[in-house]
Amino acid sequence: MTFKHIITSTPRTGVFQITLNRPKALNALNSALFTEILTALRKADSDIDQYGAVVITGGDRVFAAGADIKEMLPIDSAQAMSQDMLSNWKDFNSIGIPIIAAVEGYALGGGCELAMNCDIIYASNKAVFGQPEVKLGVIPGGGGTQRLIRAIGKSRAMEYIITGDNFSSIQAEQWGLVSKNFEPKTVIKNALDLAEKIAKGPRLTSRSCKKAINIANETNLQNGLDFERNIFHSLFGNYEQKEGMNAFVEKRKPKWSKL
Ligand code: CAA
């Protein structure tokens, strides 16, 4: 599979890496680039024997500077509606494999939204986040208004989306958007370590964790608890449940399937 705007690799066993690669445009997410990300994610997602986790990263200076402003400039609302612009961002939700964003530098607009579409965000302590769309006369369109409020709360989401001001990675970690901060240029190593750890674990079970956690954003508590219990029940009898519980009882390390 060949791509123009991303580089894919397998830097560790079980880990699929997607590196955004439009450096001259600061990894601005034009529609071709975003389609490539989805294609690559589907490839990793469809091969549970090969892949247990994905890392998405950008460059040292920029993770991604947002949707491609030059591509969007000539569009009018009739075109935006008829193309159902950015509607393929929701396809991200159908990806079951855990995804880690490794963020160095700017993650602005669609770049911040791309990171928020991932399951875990690791970032440099010098990274910069923001939803500056208001300064372009639009609002976030890749999920920013919905995801930022869930991650950092209403008052902060309102402040930063309405002003378009950036916020630091340190703030992002304190507010719960970022899982961990690291020294610059060490983020990718730490993200790969985490991805490898996840990939070495029970892969069906980690996907089930992801599914159950994500449903919390989409339903009320009672329905979420019912959904969680259904997934919990469905895992009994499969190899990972038998191996994990047998290993505990036999006081040995589990040998996860096909590793
Ligand atoms: N779209 C298209 N091109 C972009 C871009 C973007 N989002 N961001 C940067 N570029 C291009 C610039 O036009 C410039 O190209 P040229 O060399 O051809 O002029 C090149 O990348 C370098 O950019 P700068 O000269 O601006 O670099 P800088 O270091 O001075 O600033 C920056 C870096 C602060 C990230 C600045 O580029 C910037 O503010 N970018 C735009 C950020 C933004 O507004 N993002 C939101 C986009 S809208 C969106 O994302 C909607 C959505 O919800 C999905």
PDB file of C-alpha atoms and ligand atoms in Angstrom:
ATOM      1  CA  MET A   1       0.000   0.000   0.000  1.00  0.00           C
ATOM      2  CA  THR A   2       1.562   3.317  -1.041  1.00  0.00           C
ATOM      3  CA  PHE A   3       0.643   6.695   0.360  1.00  0.00           C
ATOM      4  CA  LYS A   4       1.501  10.247  -0.664  1.00  0.00           C
ATOM      5  CA  HIS A   5       0.943  12.211   2.536  1.00  0.00           C
ATOM      6  CA  ILE A   6       1.701   9.712   5.289  1.00  0.00           C
ATOM      7  CA  ILE A   7       4.437   7.198   6.041  1.00  0.00           C
ATOM      8  CA  THR A   8       3.464   3.883   7.578  1.00  0.00           C
ATOM      9  CA  SER A   9       5.819   1.536   9.378  1.00  0.00           C
ATOM     10  CA  THR A  10       6.021  -1.253  11.933  1.00  0.00           C
ATOM     11  CA  PRO A  11       8.719   0.033  14.319  1.00  0.00           C
ATOM     12  CA  ARG A  12       7.982  -2.557  17.023  1.00  0.00           C
ATOM     13  CA  THR A  13       6.346  -5.960  16.925  1.00  0.00           C
ATOM     14  CA  GLY A  14       2.580  -5.500  16.814  1.00  0.00           C
ATOM     15  CA  VAL A  15       2.786  -1.703  16.477  1.00  0.00           C
ATOM     16  CA  PHE A  16       1.606   0.156  13.392  1.00  0.00           C
ATOM     17  CA  GLN A  17       2.920   3.711  13.061  1.00  0.00           C
ATOM     18  CA  ILE A  18       1.378   6.450  10.931  1.00  0.00           C
ATOM     19  CA  THR A  19       3.570   9.534  10.431  1.00  0.00           C
ATOM     20  CA  LEU A  20       1.905  12.569   8.869  1.00  0.00           C
ATOM     21  CA  ASN A  21       4.145  13.751   6.076  1.00  0.00           C
ATOM     22  CA  ARG A  22       3.162  17.087   4.524  1.00  0.00           C
ATOM     23  CA  PRO A  23       5.952  19.111   6.124  1.00  0.00           C
ATOM     24  CA  LYS A  24       5.731  22.104   3.772  1.00  0.00           C
ATOM     25  CA  ALA A  25       2.075  22.590   4.735  1.00  0.00           C
ATOM     26  CA  LEU A  26       2.787  21.815   8.416  1.00  0.00           C
ATOM     27  CA  ASN A  27       0.854  18.559   8.050  1.00  0.00           C
ATOM     28  CA  ALA A  28      -2.350  20.426   7.213  1.00  0.00           C
ATOM     29  CA  LEU A  29      -5.028  17.787   6.881  1.00  0.00           C
ATOM     30  CA  ASN A  30      -6.295  18.043   3.324  1.00  0.00           C
ATOM     31  CA  SER A  31      -8.947  15.542   2.307  1.00  0.00           C
ATOM     32  CA  ALA A  32      -6.416  13.253   0.594  1.00  0.00           C
ATOM     33  CA  LEU A  33      -4.262  13.072   3.733  1.00  0.00           C
ATOM     34  CA  PHE A  34      -7.231  12.340   5.965  1.00  0.00           C
ATOM     35  CA  THR A  35      -8.449   9.604   3.612  1.00  0.00           C
ATOM     36  CA  GLU A  36      -4.977   8.053   3.753  1.00  0.00           C
ATOM     37  CA  ILE A  37      -5.059   8.074   7.565  1.00  0.00           C
ATOM     38  CA  LEU A  38      -8.398   6.239   7.522  1.00  0.00           C
ATOM     39  CA  THR A  39      -7.162   3.718   4.950  1.00  0.00           C
ATOM     40  CA  ALA A  40      -4.052   2.996   7.014  1.00  0.00           C
ATOM     41  CA  LEU A  41      -6.075   2.698  10.225  1.00  0.00           C
ATOM     42  CA  ARG A  42      -8.473   0.233   8.595  1.00  0.00           C
ATOM     43  CA  LYS A  43      -5.510  -1.859   7.443  1.00  0.00           C
ATOM     44  CA  ALA A  44      -4.103  -2.055  10.991  1.00  0.00           C
ATOM     45  CA  ASP A  45      -7.544  -2.601  12.473  1.00  0.00           C
ATOM     46  CA  SER A  46      -8.344  -5.485  10.167  1.00  0.00           C
ATOM     47  CA  ASP A  47      -5.289  -7.543  11.144  1.00  0.00           C
ATOM     48  CA  ILE A  48      -5.433  -8.348  14.860  1.00  0.00           C
ATOM     49  CA  ASP A  49      -2.775 -11.063  14.425  1.00  0.00           C
ATOM     50  CA  GLN A  50      -0.279  -8.488  13.147  1.00  0.00           C
ATOM     51  CA  TYR A  51      -1.234  -5.348  15.041  1.00  0.00           C
ATOM     52  CA  GLY A  52      -2.224  -4.606  18.625  1.00  0.00           C
ATOM     53  CA  ALA A  53      -1.860  -0.810  18.705  1.00  0.00           C
ATOM     54  CA  VAL A  54      -1.346   2.215  16.457  1.00  0.00           C
ATOM     55  CA  VAL A  55       0.735   5.355  17.002  1.00  0.00           C
ATOM     56  CA  ILE A  56      -0.081   8.488  15.009  1.00  0.00           C
ATOM     57  CA  THR A  57       2.583  11.163  14.987  1.00  0.00           C
ATOM     58  CA  GLY A  58       3.663  14.224  13.015  1.00  0.00           C
ATOM     59  CA  GLY A  59       6.938  16.107  12.964  1.00  0.00           C
ATOM     60  CA  ASP A  60       9.140  17.627  15.671  1.00  0.00           C
ATOM     61  CA  ARG A  61       7.717  21.125  15.173  1.00  0.00           C
ATOM     62  CA  VAL A  62       4.152  20.337  14.173  1.00  0.00           C
ATOM     63  CA  PHE A  63       1.810  17.445  14.823  1.00  0.00           C
ATOM     64  CA  ALA A  64      -0.771  18.965  12.456  1.00  0.00           C
ATOM     65  CA  ALA A  65      -1.736  22.603  11.819  1.00  0.00           C
ATOM     66  CA  GLY A  66      -5.386  21.792  11.201  1.00  0.00           C
ATOM     67  CA  ALA A  67      -7.585  21.189   8.212  1.00  0.00           C
ATOM     68  CA  ASP A  68      -6.161  22.570   4.985  1.00  0.00           C
ATOM     69  CA  ILE A  69      -7.260  26.210   4.888  1.00  0.00           C
ATOM     70  CA  LYS A  70      -6.246  26.623   1.234  1.00  0.00           C
ATOM     71  CA  GLU A  71      -8.401  23.652   0.253  1.00  0.00           C
ATOM     72  CA  MET A  72     -11.373  25.035   2.209  1.00  0.00           C
ATOM     73  CA  LEU A  73     -11.072  28.689   1.135  1.00  0.00           C
ATOM     74  CA  PRO A  74     -13.103  28.495  -2.128  1.00  0.00           C
ATOM     75  CA  ILE A  75     -15.889  26.294  -0.749  1.00  0.00           C
ATOM     76  CA  ASP A  76     -19.373  27.746  -0.216  1.00  0.00           C
ATOM     77  CA  SER A  77     -21.980  26.355   2.124  1.00  0.00           C
ATOM     78  CA  ALA A  78     -23.921  24.592  -0.657  1.00  0.00           C
ATOM     79  CA  GLN A  79     -20.762  22.690  -1.604  1.00  0.00           C
ATOM     80  CA  ALA A  80     -19.872  22.002   2.031  1.00  0.00           C
ATOM     81  CA  MET A  81     -23.339  20.558   2.586  1.00  0.00           C
ATOM     82  CA  SER A  82     -23.559  18.589  -0.651  1.00  0.00           C
ATOM     83  CA  GLN A  83     -20.113  17.041  -0.042  1.00  0.00           C
ATOM     84  CA  ASP A  84     -21.051  16.538   3.621  1.00  0.00           C
ATOM     85  CA  MET A  85     -17.590  17.959   4.280  1.00  0.00           C
ATOM     86  CA  LEU A  86     -15.576  16.239   7.045  1.00  0.00           C
ATOM     87  CA  SER A  87     -18.280  13.576   7.436  1.00  0.00           C
ATOM     88  CA  ASN A  88     -15.629  10.869   7.056  1.00  0.00           C
ATOM     89  CA  TRP A  89     -14.131  11.968  10.393  1.00  0.00           C
ATOM     90  CA  LYS A  90     -16.830   9.878  12.049  1.00  0.00           C
ATOM     91  CA  ASP A  91     -15.269   6.780  10.413  1.00  0.00           C
ATOM     92  CA  PHE A  92     -12.550   7.096  13.040  1.00  0.00           C
ATOM     93  CA  ASN A  93     -15.122   5.860  15.564  1.00  0.00           C
ATOM     94  CA  SER A  94     -15.383   2.492  13.846  1.00  0.00           C
ATOM     95  CA  ILE A  95     -11.683   1.707  14.395  1.00  0.00           C
ATOM     96  CA  GLY A  96     -11.344  -0.879  17.169  1.00  0.00           C
ATOM     97  CA  ILE A  97      -7.570  -1.026  17.607  1.00  0.00           C
ATOM     98  CA  PRO A  98      -6.213   1.298  20.365  1.00  0.00           C
ATOM     99  CA  ILE A  99      -4.636   4.456  18.903  1.00  0.00           C
ATOM    100  CA  ILE A 100      -2.049   6.664  20.612  1.00  0.00           C
ATOM    101  CA  ALA A 101      -1.358  10.212  19.421  1.00  0.00           C
ATOM    102  CA  ALA A 102       2.290  11.246  19.901  1.00  0.00           C
ATOM    103  CA  VAL A 103       2.197  15.053  19.735  1.00  0.00           C
ATOM    104  CA  GLU A 104       5.240  17.307  19.294  1.00  0.00           C
ATOM    105  CA  GLY A 105       4.723  20.987  18.457  1.00  0.00           C
ATOM    106  CA  TYR A 106       1.451  22.433  17.220  1.00  0.00           C
ATOM    107  CA  ALA A 107      -1.791  20.461  17.337  1.00  0.00           C
ATOM    108  CA  LEU A 108      -4.225  23.102  16.121  1.00  0.00           C
ATOM    109  CA  GLY A 109      -7.773  22.926  14.795  1.00  0.00           C
ATOM    110  CA  GLY A 110      -8.115  19.627  12.976  1.00  0.00           C
ATOM    111  CA  GLY A 111      -4.716  18.672  14.441  1.00  0.00           C
ATOM    112  CA  CYS A 112      -6.094  18.971  17.962  1.00  0.00           C
ATOM    113  CA  GLU A 113      -9.228  17.140  16.812  1.00  0.00           C
ATOM    114  CA  LEU A 114      -7.144  14.371  15.257  1.00  0.00           C
ATOM    115  CA  ALA A 115      -5.330  13.911  18.570  1.00  0.00           C
ATOM    116  CA  MET A 116      -8.673  13.884  20.402  1.00  0.00           C
ATOM    117  CA  ASN A 117      -9.977  11.232  18.003  1.00  0.00           C
ATOM    118  CA  CYS A 118      -7.160   9.011  19.216  1.00  0.00           C
ATOM    119  CA  ASP A 119      -7.606   7.030  22.437  1.00  0.00           C
ATOM    120  CA  ILE A 120      -4.569   8.240  24.375  1.00  0.00           C
ATOM    121  CA  ILE A 121      -2.549  11.439  23.902  1.00  0.00           C
ATOM    122  CA  TYR A 122       1.147  11.579  24.799  1.00  0.00           C
ATOM    123  CA  ALA A 123       2.680  15.000  24.196  1.00  0.00           C
ATOM    124  CA  SER A 124       5.869  16.989  24.460  1.00  0.00           C
ATOM    125  CA  ASN A 125       5.820  19.447  27.355  1.00  0.00           C
ATOM    126  CA  LYS A 126       6.428  22.118  24.678  1.00  0.00           C
ATOM    127  CA  ALA A 127       3.471  21.061  22.514  1.00  0.00           C
ATOM    128  CA  VAL A 128       0.748  23.609  21.821  1.00  0.00           C
ATOM    129  CA  PHE A 129      -2.938  22.788  21.477  1.00  0.00           C
ATOM    130  CA  GLY A 130      -5.807  24.916  20.273  1.00  0.00           C
ATOM    131  CA  GLN A 131      -9.004  25.253  18.279  1.00  0.00           C
ATOM    132  CA  PRO A 132      -8.330  28.509  16.404  1.00  0.00           C
ATOM    133  CA  GLU A 133     -11.160  28.086  13.857  1.00  0.00           C
ATOM    134  CA  VAL A 134     -13.031  31.126  15.181  1.00  0.00           C
ATOM    135  CA  LYS A 135     -10.188  33.269  13.834  1.00  0.00           C
ATOM    136  CA  LEU A 136     -10.989  31.912  10.367  1.00  0.00           C
ATOM    137  CA  GLY A 137     -14.695  32.675  10.694  1.00  0.00           C
ATOM    138  CA  VAL A 138     -15.731  29.072  11.231  1.00  0.00           C
ATOM    139  CA  ILE A 139     -16.129  26.679  14.133  1.00  0.00           C
ATOM    140  CA  PRO A 140     -14.331  23.360  14.668  1.00  0.00           C
ATOM    141  CA  GLY A 141     -15.771  20.783  12.265  1.00  0.00           C
ATOM    142  CA  GLY A 142     -13.860  17.630  13.155  1.00  0.00           C
ATOM    143  CA  GLY A 143     -15.480  17.129  16.555  1.00  0.00           C
ATOM    144  CA  GLY A 144     -13.708  19.864  18.533  1.00  0.00           C
ATOM    145  CA  THR A 145     -16.795  21.379  20.153  1.00  0.00           C
ATOM    146  CA  GLN A 146     -17.995  17.954  21.268  1.00  0.00           C
ATOM    147  CA  ARG A 147     -14.717  16.344  22.307  1.00  0.00           C
ATOM    148  CA  LEU A 148     -12.971  19.269  23.994  1.00  0.00           C
ATOM    149  CA  ILE A 149     -15.868  19.855  26.400  1.00  0.00           C
ATOM    150  CA  ARG A 150     -15.778  16.191  27.398  1.00  0.00           C
ATOM    151  CA  ALA A 151     -12.018  16.325  27.920  1.00  0.00           C
ATOM    152  CA  ILE A 152     -11.545  19.653  29.726  1.00  0.00           C
ATOM    153  CA  GLY A 153     -15.020  20.770  30.852  1.00  0.00           C
ATOM    154  CA  LYS A 154     -17.512  23.365  29.649  1.00  0.00           C
ATOM    155  CA  SER A 155     -16.000  26.586  30.951  1.00  0.00           C
ATOM    156  CA  ARG A 156     -12.516  25.933  29.539  1.00  0.00           C
ATOM    157  CA  ALA A 157     -13.862  24.556  26.249  1.00  0.00           C
ATOM    158  CA  MET A 158     -16.017  27.663  25.859  1.00  0.00           C
ATOM    159  CA  GLU A 159     -13.110  29.987  26.655  1.00  0.00           C
ATOM    160  CA  TYR A 160     -10.608  28.366  24.311  1.00  0.00           C
ATOM    161  CA  ILE A 161     -12.977  27.676  21.405  1.00  0.00           C
ATOM    162  CA  ILE A 162     -14.643  31.107  21.521  1.00  0.00           C
ATOM    163  CA  THR A 163     -11.336  33.001  21.752  1.00  0.00           C
ATOM    164  CA  GLY A 164      -9.357  30.588  19.563  1.00  0.00           C
ATOM    165  CA  ASP A 165      -6.454  30.991  22.015  1.00  0.00           C
ATOM    166  CA  ASN A 166      -3.882  28.218  22.209  1.00  0.00           C
ATOM    167  CA  PHE A 167      -3.203  26.315  25.413  1.00  0.00           C
ATOM    168  CA  SER A 168      -0.065  24.567  26.525  1.00  0.00           C
ATOM    169  CA  SER A 169       0.592  20.875  26.795  1.00  0.00           C
ATOM    170  CA  ILE A 170       1.160  21.363  30.530  1.00  0.00           C
ATOM    171  CA  GLN A 171      -2.359  22.798  30.850  1.00  0.00           C
ATOM    172  CA  ALA A 172      -3.683  20.019  28.606  1.00  0.00           C
ATOM    173  CA  GLU A 173      -2.214  17.424  30.942  1.00  0.00           C
ATOM    174  CA  GLN A 174      -3.520  19.158  34.080  1.00  0.00           C
ATOM    175  CA  TRP A 175      -7.010  19.345  32.533  1.00  0.00           C
ATOM    176  CA  GLY A 176      -7.052  15.694  31.472  1.00  0.00           C
ATOM    177  CA  LEU A 177      -6.792  16.084  27.689  1.00  0.00           C
ATOM    178  CA  VAL A 178      -3.246  14.723  27.593  1.00  0.00           C
ATOM    179  CA  SER A 179      -2.366  11.521  29.415  1.00  0.00           C
ATOM    180  CA  LYS A 180       1.335  12.313  29.941  1.00  0.00           C
ATOM    181  CA  ASN A 181       3.880  14.993  29.027  1.00  0.00           C
ATOM    182  CA  PHE A 182       7.479  14.208  28.082  1.00  0.00           C
ATOM    183  CA  GLU A 183      10.637  16.082  27.184  1.00  0.00           C
ATOM    184  CA  PRO A 184      10.680  17.216  23.535  1.00  0.00           C
ATOM    185  CA  LYS A 185      11.828  14.561  21.044  1.00  0.00           C
ATOM    186  CA  THR A 186      11.158  11.715  23.484  1.00  0.00           C
ATOM    187  CA  VAL A 187       7.410  11.514  22.901  1.00  0.00           C
ATOM    188  CA  ILE A 188       7.533   9.045  20.048  1.00  0.00           C
ATOM    189  CA  LYS A 189       9.738   6.633  22.005  1.00  0.00           C
ATOM    190  CA  ASN A 190       7.373   6.757  24.962  1.00  0.00           C
ATOM    191  CA  ALA A 191       4.334   6.335  22.708  1.00  0.00           C
ATOM    192  CA  LEU A 192       5.945   3.327  21.012  1.00  0.00           C
ATOM    193  CA  ASP A 193       6.789   1.817  24.416  1.00  0.00           C
ATOM    194  CA  LEU A 194       3.150   2.157  25.425  1.00  0.00           C
ATOM    195  CA  ALA A 195       1.906   0.808  22.099  1.00  0.00           C
ATOM    196  CA  GLU A 196       4.247  -2.174  22.376  1.00  0.00           C
ATOM    197  CA  LYS A 197       3.026  -2.862  25.894  1.00  0.00           C
ATOM    198  CA  ILE A 198      -0.591  -2.805  24.672  1.00  0.00           C
ATOM    199  CA  ALA A 199       0.253  -4.956  21.631  1.00  0.00           C
ATOM    200  CA  LYS A 200       1.934  -7.551  23.849  1.00  0.00           C
ATOM    201  CA  GLY A 201      -1.221  -7.833  25.929  1.00  0.00           C
ATOM    202  CA  PRO A 202      -4.527  -9.516  25.141  1.00  0.00           C
ATOM    203  CA  ARG A 203      -5.554  -7.791  21.932  1.00  0.00           C
ATOM    204  CA  LEU A 204      -9.222  -8.723  21.783  1.00  0.00           C
ATOM    205  CA  THR A 205      -9.597  -7.649  25.393  1.00  0.00           C
ATOM    206  CA  SER A 206      -7.879  -4.278  24.884  1.00  0.00           C
ATOM    207  CA  ARG A 207     -10.228  -3.562  21.965  1.00  0.00           C
ATOM    208  CA  SER A 208     -13.136  -4.455  24.218  1.00  0.00           C
ATOM    209  CA  CYS A 209     -11.874  -1.992  26.864  1.00  0.00           C
ATOM    210  CA  LYS A 210     -11.772   0.718  24.197  1.00  0.00           C
ATOM    211  CA  LYS A 211     -15.294  -0.063  23.006  1.00  0.00           C
ATOM    212  CA  ALA A 212     -16.718   0.014  26.533  1.00  0.00           C
ATOM    213  CA  ILE A 213     -14.935   3.257  27.502  1.00  0.00           C
ATOM    214  CA  ASN A 214     -16.016   5.028  24.316  1.00  0.00           C
ATOM    215  CA  ILE A 215     -19.672   4.172  24.835  1.00  0.00           C
ATOM    216  CA  ALA A 216     -19.575   6.305  27.997  1.00  0.00           C
ATOM    217  CA  ASN A 217     -19.539   9.402  25.760  1.00  0.00           C
ATOM    218  CA  GLU A 218     -22.561   8.291  23.832  1.00  0.00           C
ATOM    219  CA  THR A 219     -25.035   7.015  26.361  1.00  0.00           C
ATOM    220  CA  ASN A 220     -26.380   7.440  29.878  1.00  0.00           C
ATOM    221  CA  LEU A 221     -24.859   5.651  32.868  1.00  0.00           C
ATOM    222  CA  GLN A 222     -27.392   2.814  33.062  1.00  0.00           C
ATOM    223  CA  ASN A 223     -27.141   1.993  29.345  1.00  0.00           C
ATOM    224  CA  GLY A 224     -23.355   2.250  29.576  1.00  0.00           C
ATOM    225  CA  LEU A 225     -23.251  -0.176  32.499  1.00  0.00           C
ATOM    226  CA  ASP A 226     -25.502  -2.610  30.578  1.00  0.00           C
ATOM    227  CA  PHE A 227     -23.242  -2.285  27.512  1.00  0.00           C
ATOM    228  CA  GLU A 228     -20.130  -2.899  29.626  1.00  0.00           C
ATOM    229  CA  ARG A 229     -21.675  -5.998  31.211  1.00  0.00           C
ATOM    230  CA  ASN A 230     -22.656  -7.363  27.778  1.00  0.00           C
ATOM    231  CA  ILE A 231     -19.074  -7.006  26.554  1.00  0.00           C
ATOM    232  CA  PHE A 232     -17.826  -8.520  29.823  1.00  0.00           C
ATOM    233  CA  HIS A 233     -20.089 -11.552  29.301  1.00  0.00           C
ATOM    234  CA  SER A 234     -19.070 -11.917  25.649  1.00  0.00           C
ATOM    235  CA  LEU A 235     -15.399 -12.298  26.584  1.00  0.00           C
ATOM    236  CA  PHE A 236     -15.963 -15.476  28.616  1.00  0.00           C
ATOM    237  CA  GLY A 237     -14.904 -18.644  26.838  1.00  0.00           C
ATOM    238  CA  ASN A 238     -12.484 -17.001  24.452  1.00  0.00           C
ATOM    239  CA  TYR A 239      -8.795 -17.844  24.503  1.00  0.00           C
ATOM    240  CA  GLU A 240      -7.690 -14.662  26.263  1.00  0.00           C
ATOM    241  CA  GLN A 241     -10.109 -15.106  29.180  1.00  0.00           C
ATOM    242  CA  LYS A 242      -9.165 -18.755  29.682  1.00  0.00           C
ATOM    243  CA  GLU A 243      -5.437 -18.065  29.354  1.00  0.00           C
ATOM    244  CA  GLY A 244      -5.477 -14.960  31.578  1.00  0.00           C
ATOM    245  CA  MET A 245      -7.381 -16.665  34.396  1.00  0.00           C
ATOM    246  CA  ASN A 246      -5.529 -19.993  34.092  1.00  0.00           C
ATOM    247  CA  ALA A 247      -2.183 -18.165  34.217  1.00  0.00           C
ATOM    248  CA  PHE A 248      -3.222 -16.400  37.414  1.00  0.00           C
ATOM    249  CA  VAL A 249      -4.333 -19.625  39.087  1.00  0.00           C
ATOM    250  CA  GLU A 250      -1.206 -21.491  37.890  1.00  0.00           C
ATOM    251  CA  LYS A 251       1.024 -18.609  39.080  1.00  0.00           C
ATOM    252  CA  ARG A 252       2.640 -18.057  35.667  1.00  0.00           C
ATOM    253  CA  LYS A 253       2.732 -15.315  33.056  1.00  0.00           C
ATOM    254  CA  PRO A 254      -0.076 -15.510  30.473  1.00  0.00           C
ATOM    255  CA  LYS A 255       0.888 -16.418  26.946  1.00  0.00           C
ATOM    256  CA  TRP A 256      -1.356 -14.256  24.808  1.00  0.00           C
ATOM    257  CA  SER A 257      -2.581 -15.732  21.578  1.00  0.00           C
ATOM    258  CA  LYS A 258      -0.380 -15.611  18.455  1.00  0.00           C
ATOM    259  CA  LEU A 259       2.375 -13.453  19.971  1.00  0.00           C
TER     260      LEU A 259
HETATM  261  N1  CAA B   1      -3.811  24.854   6.069  1.00  0.00           N
HETATM  262  C1  CAA B   1      -3.062  25.083   4.964  1.00  0.00           C
HETATM  263  N2  CAA B   1      -1.789  25.505   4.979  1.00  0.00           N
HETATM  264  C2  CAA B   1      -1.244  25.723   6.184  1.00  0.00           C
HETATM  265  C3  CAA B   1      -1.946  25.506   7.385  1.00  0.00           C
HETATM  266  C4  CAA B   1      -3.289  25.042   7.290  1.00  0.00           C
HETATM  267  N3  CAA B   1      -4.041  24.753   8.361  1.00  0.00           N
HETATM  268  N4  CAA B   1      -1.136  25.820   8.427  1.00  0.00           N
HETATM  269  C5  CAA B   1       0.043  26.199   7.891  1.00  0.00           C
HETATM  270  N5  CAA B   1      -0.029  26.155   6.540  1.00  0.00           N
HETATM  271  C6  CAA B   1       1.024  26.491   5.566  1.00  0.00           C
HETATM  272  C7  CAA B   1       1.207  27.998   5.470  1.00  0.00           C
HETATM  273  O1  CAA B   1       0.254  28.560   4.586  1.00  0.00           O
HETATM  274  C8  CAA B   1       2.611  28.083   4.948  1.00  0.00           C
HETATM  275  O2  CAA B   1       2.591  27.788   3.582  1.00  0.00           O
HETATM  276  P1  CAA B   1       3.497  28.662   2.553  1.00  0.00           P
HETATM  277  O3  CAA B   1       4.918  28.342   2.949  1.00  0.00           O
HETATM  278  O4  CAA B   1       3.127  28.118   1.204  1.00  0.00           O
HETATM  279  O5  CAA B   1       3.149  30.072   2.767  1.00  0.00           O
HETATM  280  C9  CAA B   1       3.322  26.921   5.658  1.00  0.00           C
HETATM  281  O6  CAA B   1       2.280  26.017   6.051  1.00  0.00           O
HETATM  282  C10 CAA B   1       4.062  27.375   6.893  1.00  0.00           C
HETATM  283  O7  CAA B   1       3.143  28.043   7.740  1.00  0.00           O
HETATM  284  P2  CAA B   1       3.513  29.404   8.522  1.00  0.00           P
HETATM  285  O8  CAA B   1       4.394  30.249   7.690  1.00  0.00           O
HETATM  286  O9  CAA B   1       2.234  30.009   8.997  1.00  0.00           O
HETATM  287  O10 CAA B   1       4.365  28.809   9.770  1.00  0.00           O
HETATM  288  P3  CAA B   1       4.585  29.483  11.196  1.00  0.00           P
HETATM  289  O11 CAA B   1       5.664  28.679  11.838  1.00  0.00           O
HETATM  290  O12 CAA B   1       4.782  30.944  11.076  1.00  0.00           O
HETATM  291  O13 CAA B   1       3.209  29.267  12.011  1.00  0.00           O
HETATM  292  C11 CAA B   1       1.309  28.002  12.743  1.00  0.00           C
HETATM  293  C12 CAA B   1       2.803  27.971  12.389  1.00  0.00           C
HETATM  294  C13 CAA B   1       1.106  28.808  14.041  1.00  0.00           C
HETATM  295  C14 CAA B   1       0.865  26.549  12.959  1.00  0.00           C
HETATM  296  C15 CAA B   1       0.517  28.669  11.610  1.00  0.00           C
HETATM  297  O14 CAA B   1       0.873  28.050  10.388  1.00  0.00           O
HETATM  298  C16 CAA B   1      -0.965  28.584  11.741  1.00  0.00           C
HETATM  299  O15 CAA B   1      -1.542  29.326  12.539  1.00  0.00           O
HETATM  300  N6  CAA B   1      -1.639  27.715  10.940  1.00  0.00           N
HETATM  301  C17 CAA B   1      -3.071  27.639  10.877  1.00  0.00           C
HETATM  302  C18 CAA B   1      -3.656  27.013  12.126  1.00  0.00           C
HETATM  303  C19 CAA B   1      -5.166  26.968  12.023  1.00  0.00           C
HETATM  304  O16 CAA B   1      -5.843  27.977  11.931  1.00  0.00           O
HETATM  305  N7  CAA B   1      -5.746  25.757  12.048  1.00  0.00           N
HETATM  306  C20 CAA B   1      -7.161  25.530  11.934  1.00  0.00           C
HETATM  307  C21 CAA B   1      -7.532  25.190  10.519  1.00  0.00           C
HETATM  308  S1  CAA B   1      -9.300  25.072  10.266  1.00  0.00           S
HETATM  309  C22 CAA B   1      -9.694  23.525  10.876  1.00  0.00           C
HETATM  310  O17 CAA B   1      -8.848  22.799  11.322  1.00  0.00           O
HETATM  311  C23 CAA B   1     -11.162  23.138  10.795  1.00  0.00           C
HETATM  312  C24 CAA B   1     -11.514  21.878  11.468  1.00  0.00           C
HETATM  313  O18 CAA B   1     -12.100  21.878  12.502  1.00  0.00           O
HETATM  314  C25 CAA B   1     -11.199  20.566  10.898  1.00  0.00           C
END
